[in-house]
Coordinates of C-alpha atoms and ligand atoms in Angstrom, one line a residue:
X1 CA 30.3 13.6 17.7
X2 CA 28.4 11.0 20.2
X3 CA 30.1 7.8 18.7
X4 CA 27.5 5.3 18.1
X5 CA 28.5 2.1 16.2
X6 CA 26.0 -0.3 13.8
X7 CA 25.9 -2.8 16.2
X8 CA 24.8 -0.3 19.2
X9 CA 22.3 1.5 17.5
X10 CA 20.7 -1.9 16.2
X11 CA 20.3 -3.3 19.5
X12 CA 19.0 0.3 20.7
X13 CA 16.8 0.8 17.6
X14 CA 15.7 -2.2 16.2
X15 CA 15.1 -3.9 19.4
X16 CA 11.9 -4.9 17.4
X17 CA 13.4 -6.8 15.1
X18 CA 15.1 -8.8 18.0
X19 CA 18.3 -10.7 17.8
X20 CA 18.1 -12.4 14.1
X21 CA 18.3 -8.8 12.8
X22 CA 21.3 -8.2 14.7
X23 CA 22.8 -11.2 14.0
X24 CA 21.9 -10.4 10.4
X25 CA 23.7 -6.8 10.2
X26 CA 26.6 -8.1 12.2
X27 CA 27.3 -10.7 8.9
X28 CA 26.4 -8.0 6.5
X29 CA 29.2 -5.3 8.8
X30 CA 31.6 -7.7 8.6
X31 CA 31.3 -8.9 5.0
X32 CA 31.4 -5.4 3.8
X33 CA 34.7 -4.8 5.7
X34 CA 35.9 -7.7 4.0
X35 CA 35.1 -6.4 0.2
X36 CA 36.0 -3.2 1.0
X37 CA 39.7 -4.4 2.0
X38 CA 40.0 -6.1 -1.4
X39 CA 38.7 -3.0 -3.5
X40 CA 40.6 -0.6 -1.9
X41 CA 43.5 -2.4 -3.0
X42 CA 42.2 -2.9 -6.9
X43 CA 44.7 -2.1 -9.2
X44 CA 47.3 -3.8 -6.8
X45 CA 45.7 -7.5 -6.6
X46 CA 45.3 -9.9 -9.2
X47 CA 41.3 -9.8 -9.2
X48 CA 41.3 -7.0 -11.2
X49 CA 39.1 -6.6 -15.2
X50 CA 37.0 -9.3 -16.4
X51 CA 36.7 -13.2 -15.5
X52 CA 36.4 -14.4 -18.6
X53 CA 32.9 -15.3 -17.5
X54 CA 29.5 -14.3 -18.0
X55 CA 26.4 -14.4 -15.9
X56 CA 23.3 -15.5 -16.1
X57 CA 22.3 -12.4 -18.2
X58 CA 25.1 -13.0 -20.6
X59 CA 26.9 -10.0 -19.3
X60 CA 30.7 -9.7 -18.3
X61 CA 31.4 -10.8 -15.0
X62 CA 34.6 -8.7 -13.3
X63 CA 36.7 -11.0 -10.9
X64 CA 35.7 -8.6 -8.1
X65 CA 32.0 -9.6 -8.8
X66 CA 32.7 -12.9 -8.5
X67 CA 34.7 -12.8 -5.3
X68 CA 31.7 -10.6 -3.9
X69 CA 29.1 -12.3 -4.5
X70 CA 31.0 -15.5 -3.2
X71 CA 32.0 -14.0 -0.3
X72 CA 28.3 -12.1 0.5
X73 CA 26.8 -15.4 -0.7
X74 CA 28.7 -17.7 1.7
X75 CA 28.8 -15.4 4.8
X76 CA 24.6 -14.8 4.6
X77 CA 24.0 -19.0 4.2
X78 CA 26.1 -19.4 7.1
X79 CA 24.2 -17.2 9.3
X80 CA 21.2 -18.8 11.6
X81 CA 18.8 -15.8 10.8
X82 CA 19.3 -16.6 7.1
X83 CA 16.7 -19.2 5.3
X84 CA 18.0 -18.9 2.1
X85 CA 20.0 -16.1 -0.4
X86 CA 19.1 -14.8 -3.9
X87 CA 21.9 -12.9 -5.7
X88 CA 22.1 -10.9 -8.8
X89 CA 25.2 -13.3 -9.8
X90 CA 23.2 -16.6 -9.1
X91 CA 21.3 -18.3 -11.6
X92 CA 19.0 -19.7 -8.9
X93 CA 18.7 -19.0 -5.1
X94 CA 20.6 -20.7 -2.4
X95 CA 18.7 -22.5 0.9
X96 CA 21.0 -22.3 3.6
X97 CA 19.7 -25.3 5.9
X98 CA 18.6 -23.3 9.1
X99 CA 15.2 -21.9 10.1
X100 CA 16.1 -18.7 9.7
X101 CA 13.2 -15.5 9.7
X102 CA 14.8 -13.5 6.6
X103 CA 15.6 -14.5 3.0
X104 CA 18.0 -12.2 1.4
X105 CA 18.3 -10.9 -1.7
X106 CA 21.7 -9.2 -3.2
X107 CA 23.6 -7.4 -5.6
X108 CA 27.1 -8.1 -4.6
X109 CA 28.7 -5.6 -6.5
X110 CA 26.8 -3.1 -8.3
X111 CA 28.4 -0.7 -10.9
X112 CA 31.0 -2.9 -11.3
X113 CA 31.6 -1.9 -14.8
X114 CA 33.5 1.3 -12.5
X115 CA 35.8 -0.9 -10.6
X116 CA 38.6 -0.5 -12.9
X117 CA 38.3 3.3 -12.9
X118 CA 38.0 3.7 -9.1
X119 CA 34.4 5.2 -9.1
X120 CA 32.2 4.4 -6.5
X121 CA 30.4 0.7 -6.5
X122 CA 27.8 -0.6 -4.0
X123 CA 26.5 -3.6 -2.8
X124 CA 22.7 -3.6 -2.3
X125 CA 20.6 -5.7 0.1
X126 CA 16.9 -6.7 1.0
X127 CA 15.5 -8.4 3.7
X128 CA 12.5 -10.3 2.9
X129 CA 10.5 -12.4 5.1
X130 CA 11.1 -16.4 4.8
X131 CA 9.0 -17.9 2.1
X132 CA 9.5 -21.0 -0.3
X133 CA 10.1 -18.8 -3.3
X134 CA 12.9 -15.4 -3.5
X135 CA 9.5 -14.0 -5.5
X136 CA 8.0 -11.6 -3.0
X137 CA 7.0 -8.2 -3.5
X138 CA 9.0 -5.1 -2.5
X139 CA 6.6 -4.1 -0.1
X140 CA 7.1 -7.3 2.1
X141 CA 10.3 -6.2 3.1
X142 CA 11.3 -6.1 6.7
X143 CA 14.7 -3.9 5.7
X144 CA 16.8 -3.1 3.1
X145 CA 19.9 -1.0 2.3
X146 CA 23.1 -0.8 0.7
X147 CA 27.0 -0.5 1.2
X148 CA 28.4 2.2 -0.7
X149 CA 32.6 1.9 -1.5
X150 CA 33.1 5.3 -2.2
X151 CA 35.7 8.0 -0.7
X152 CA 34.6 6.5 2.2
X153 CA 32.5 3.1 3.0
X154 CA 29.5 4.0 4.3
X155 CA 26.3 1.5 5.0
X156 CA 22.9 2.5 4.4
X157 CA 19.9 0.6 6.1
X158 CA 15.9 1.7 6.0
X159 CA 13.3 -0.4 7.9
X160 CA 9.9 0.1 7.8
X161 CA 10.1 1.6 10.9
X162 CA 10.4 5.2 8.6
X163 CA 13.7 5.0 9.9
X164 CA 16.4 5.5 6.9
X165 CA 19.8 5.9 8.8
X166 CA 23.8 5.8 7.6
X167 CA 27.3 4.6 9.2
X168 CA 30.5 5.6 8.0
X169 CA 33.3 3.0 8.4
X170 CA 36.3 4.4 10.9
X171 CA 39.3 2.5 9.7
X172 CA 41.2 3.7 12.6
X173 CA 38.7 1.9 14.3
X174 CA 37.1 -0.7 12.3
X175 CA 33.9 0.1 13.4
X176 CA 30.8 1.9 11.4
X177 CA 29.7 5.0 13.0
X178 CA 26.5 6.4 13.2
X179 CA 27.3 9.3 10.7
X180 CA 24.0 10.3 8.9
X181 CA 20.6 10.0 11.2
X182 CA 17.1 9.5 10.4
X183 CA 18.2 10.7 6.7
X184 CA 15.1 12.0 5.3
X185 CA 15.2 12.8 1.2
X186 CA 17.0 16.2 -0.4
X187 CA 14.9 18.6 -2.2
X188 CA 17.5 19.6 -5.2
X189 CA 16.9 19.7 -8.7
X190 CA 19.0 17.5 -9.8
X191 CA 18.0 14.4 -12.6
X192 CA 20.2 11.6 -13.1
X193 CA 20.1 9.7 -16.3
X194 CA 21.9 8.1 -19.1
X195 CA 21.1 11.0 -21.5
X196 CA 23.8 8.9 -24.1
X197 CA 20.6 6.9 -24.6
X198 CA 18.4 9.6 -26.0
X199 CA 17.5 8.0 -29.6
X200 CA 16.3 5.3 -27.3
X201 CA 13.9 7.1 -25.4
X202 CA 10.5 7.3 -25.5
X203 CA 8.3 10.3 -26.6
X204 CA 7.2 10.7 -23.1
X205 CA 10.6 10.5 -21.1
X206 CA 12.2 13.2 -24.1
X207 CA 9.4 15.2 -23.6
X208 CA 10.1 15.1 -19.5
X209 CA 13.8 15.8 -20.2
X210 CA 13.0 19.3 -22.7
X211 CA 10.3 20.2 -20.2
X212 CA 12.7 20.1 -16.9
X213 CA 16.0 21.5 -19.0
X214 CA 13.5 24.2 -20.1
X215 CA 12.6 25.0 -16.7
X216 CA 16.0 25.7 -15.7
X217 CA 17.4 25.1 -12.3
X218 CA 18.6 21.5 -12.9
X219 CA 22.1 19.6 -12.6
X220 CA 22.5 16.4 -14.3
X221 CA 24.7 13.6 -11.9
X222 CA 25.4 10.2 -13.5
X223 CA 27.9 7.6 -12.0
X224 CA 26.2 4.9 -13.5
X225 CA 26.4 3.1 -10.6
X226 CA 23.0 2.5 -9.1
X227 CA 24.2 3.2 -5.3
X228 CA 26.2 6.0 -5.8
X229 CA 23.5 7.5 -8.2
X230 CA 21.1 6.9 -5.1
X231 CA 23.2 7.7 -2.6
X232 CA 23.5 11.6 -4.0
X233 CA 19.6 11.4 -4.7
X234 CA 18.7 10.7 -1.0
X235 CA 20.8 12.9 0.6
X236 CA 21.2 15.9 -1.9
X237 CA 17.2 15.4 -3.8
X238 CA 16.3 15.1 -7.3
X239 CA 15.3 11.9 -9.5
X240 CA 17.2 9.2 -10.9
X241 CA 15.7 7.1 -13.9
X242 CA 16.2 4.3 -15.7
X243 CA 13.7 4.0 -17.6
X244 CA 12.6 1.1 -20.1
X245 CA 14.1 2.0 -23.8
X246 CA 14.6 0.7 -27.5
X247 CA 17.4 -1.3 -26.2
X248 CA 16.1 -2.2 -22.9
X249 CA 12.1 -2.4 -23.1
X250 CA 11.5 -3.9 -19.9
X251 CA 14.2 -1.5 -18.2
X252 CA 17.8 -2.3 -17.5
X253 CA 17.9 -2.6 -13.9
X254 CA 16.5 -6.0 -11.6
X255 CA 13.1 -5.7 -9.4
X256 CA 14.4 -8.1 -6.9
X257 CA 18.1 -6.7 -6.3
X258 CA 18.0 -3.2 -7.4
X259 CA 14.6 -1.9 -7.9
X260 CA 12.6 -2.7 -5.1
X261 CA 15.6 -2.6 -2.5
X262 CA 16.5 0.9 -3.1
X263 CA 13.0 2.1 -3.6
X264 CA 11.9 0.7 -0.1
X265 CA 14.8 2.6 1.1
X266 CA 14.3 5.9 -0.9
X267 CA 10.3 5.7 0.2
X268 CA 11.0 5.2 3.7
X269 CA 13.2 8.5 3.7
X270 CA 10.1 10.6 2.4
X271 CA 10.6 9.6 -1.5
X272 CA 8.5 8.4 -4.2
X273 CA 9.6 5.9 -6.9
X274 CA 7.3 4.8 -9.7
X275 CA 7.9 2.0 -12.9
X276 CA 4.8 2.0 -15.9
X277 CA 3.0 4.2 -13.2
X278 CA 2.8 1.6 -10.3
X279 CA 4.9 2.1 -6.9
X280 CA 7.2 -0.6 -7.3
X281 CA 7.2 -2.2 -4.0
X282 CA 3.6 -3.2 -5.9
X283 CA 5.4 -5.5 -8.5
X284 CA 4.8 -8.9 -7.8
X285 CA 8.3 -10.3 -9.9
X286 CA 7.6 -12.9 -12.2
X287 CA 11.3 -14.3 -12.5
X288 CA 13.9 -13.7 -10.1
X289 CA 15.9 -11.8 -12.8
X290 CA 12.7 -9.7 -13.7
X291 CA 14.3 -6.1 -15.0
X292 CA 11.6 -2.7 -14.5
X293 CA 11.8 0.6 -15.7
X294 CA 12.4 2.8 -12.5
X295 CA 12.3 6.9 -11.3
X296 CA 13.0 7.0 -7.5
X297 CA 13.7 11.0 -6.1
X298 CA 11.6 13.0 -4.1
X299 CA 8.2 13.4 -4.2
X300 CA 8.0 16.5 -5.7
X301 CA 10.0 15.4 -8.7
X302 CA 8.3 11.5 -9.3
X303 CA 5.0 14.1 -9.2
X304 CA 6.3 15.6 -12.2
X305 CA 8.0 12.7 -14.0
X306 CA 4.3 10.8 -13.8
X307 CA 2.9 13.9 -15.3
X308 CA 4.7 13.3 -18.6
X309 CA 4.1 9.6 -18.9
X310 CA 1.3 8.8 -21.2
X311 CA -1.7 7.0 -19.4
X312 CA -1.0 3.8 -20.3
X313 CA 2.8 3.5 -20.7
X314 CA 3.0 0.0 -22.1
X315 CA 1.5 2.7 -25.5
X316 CA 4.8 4.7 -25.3
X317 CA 6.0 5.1 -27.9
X318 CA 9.1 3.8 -29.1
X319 CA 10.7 1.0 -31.8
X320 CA 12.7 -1.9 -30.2
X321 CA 15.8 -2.8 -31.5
Ligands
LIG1 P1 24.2 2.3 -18.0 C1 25.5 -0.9 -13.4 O1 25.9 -1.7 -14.4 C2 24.0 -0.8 -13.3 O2 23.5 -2.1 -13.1 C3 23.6 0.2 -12.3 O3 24.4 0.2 -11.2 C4 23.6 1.5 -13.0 O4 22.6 2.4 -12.5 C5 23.3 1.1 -14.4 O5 23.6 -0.3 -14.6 C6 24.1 1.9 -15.4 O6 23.7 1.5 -16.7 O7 23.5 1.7 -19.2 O8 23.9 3.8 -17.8 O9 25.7 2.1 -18.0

């Protein structure tokens, strides 16, 4: 294989983008290296289970998200391409001081409710343009992409170029290599949802489910964590939901550092994602926190998930608890 490293194939491909968007996945290489060393020792280090802590959502916070987001956080500030930093773990964004072209948003450390079980996590990031608010749509981005911890780290970065490509790290090495080129989307049948939530579903989404398991020819994957979930659904096909419930009836997952991250990414492989039958990259967030229903897969299979949602979804039916 014709080693290529991250940092080669940016200045090769994204010559575009110039030397702020090297700069910029130089800090994000390196910072993934650096949470990758301390999960892949989990179990053995003192950061392991909860903090004691919850975040701005009220939710557990592991000691591995903290350190994370920390680390992420700190690294991106200091970084002269960087204006300012939004993070899944901060109650408010961060200005970093420089004039930098990007403001970035993150989820440090997503499906960490896994890290104590060794399933794969992620870390998910987009690069917006600079602005005096972290409240841009999805379809501003310049780039966005994810680091997956899995059996082996890989990093994930799509640009609007069309261009969706993935690195996997060589420890021997300690360089990412260009593993996975000009990825475009899978075409299995294969849905990925948390069917434990059934009584919570709408009429529409239980009807979609019957119809597809009906139709026969599908597997159901579920990590339940969004990157790994994702991950499978670029490079293997299908559709992964989360869609909005009795429990959750604005949707579970964020706009700003999961939703419209992943779906740039997953559209700019030859996907499809839609949330109360908009494109999501559409969704102007209201709050930085702002949580949206979401089906991201392959064309093919958001074409058939839309078909089942009633015209105006906000009528779906279902009771919230
Ligand atoms: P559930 C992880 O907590 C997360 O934010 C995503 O990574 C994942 O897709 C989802 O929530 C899983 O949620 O309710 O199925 O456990």
């Amino acid at each position: 294989m014709n080693r290529i490293t991250l940092n080669d194939f940016v200045k090769a491909n994204n010559a575009d983008l110039g030397a702020p968007f090297q700069q910029l996945l130089l800090v994000i290489e390196k910072t993934a290296k650096i949470i990758n060393d301390k999960l892949s020792r989990n179990g053995l280090i003192e950061e392991q289970g909860s903090s004691g802590d919850t975040n701005v959502y009220g939710e557990d916070v592991q000691k591995l998200d903290e350190y994370a987001n920390k680390v992420f956080t700190d690294a991106l500030l200091a970084c002269p391409a960087v204006a300012g930093v939004g993070s899944e773990e901060l109650a408010e964004p961060k200005i970093s001081g420089h004039d930098g072209l990007y403001l970035i948003t993150h989820d440090p450390l997503d499906g960490s409710s896994n890290i104590d079980t060794n399933l794969p996590i992620g870390t998910i990031f987009g690069v917006y343009p600079q602005n005096t608010s972290v409240l841009q749509k999805g379809n501003t981005l310049f780039a966005s992409g994810y680091i997956l911890y899995g059996p082996s780290m890989m990093l994930v970065y799509a640009t609007t170029a069309g261009k969706v490509n993935g690195f996997t790290y060589d420890f021997q090495t300690n360089e990412f290599i260009l593993s996975h080129p000009d990825i475009k989307i899978g075409e299995k049948k294969i849905y990925s949802i948390n069917e434990g939530n059934w009584e919570l579903f709408s009429e529409s989404d239980k009807n979609y489910l019957t119809a597809i398991k009906k139709e026969g020819g599908y597997s159901l994957r579920y990590v339940g964590s969004m990157v790994a979930d994702i991950h499978r659904t670029l490079l293997k096909g299908g559709i992964f939901l989360y869609p909005a419930d009795s429990k959750h009836p604005e949707g579970k997952l964020r706009l700003l550092y999961e939703v419209a991250p992943l779906s740039f990414l997953i559209i700019q492989a030859g996907g499809d994602g839609v949330s109360r039958g908009v494109n999501p990259l559409d969704i102007m967030p209201s709050k930085h926190d702002q949580r949206v229903p979401i089906a991201l897969g392959s064309k093919v299979e958001i074409e058939k998930y839309s078909s089942f949602q009633k015209s105006n979804p906000i009528l779906d039916t279902f009771k919230v608890i």
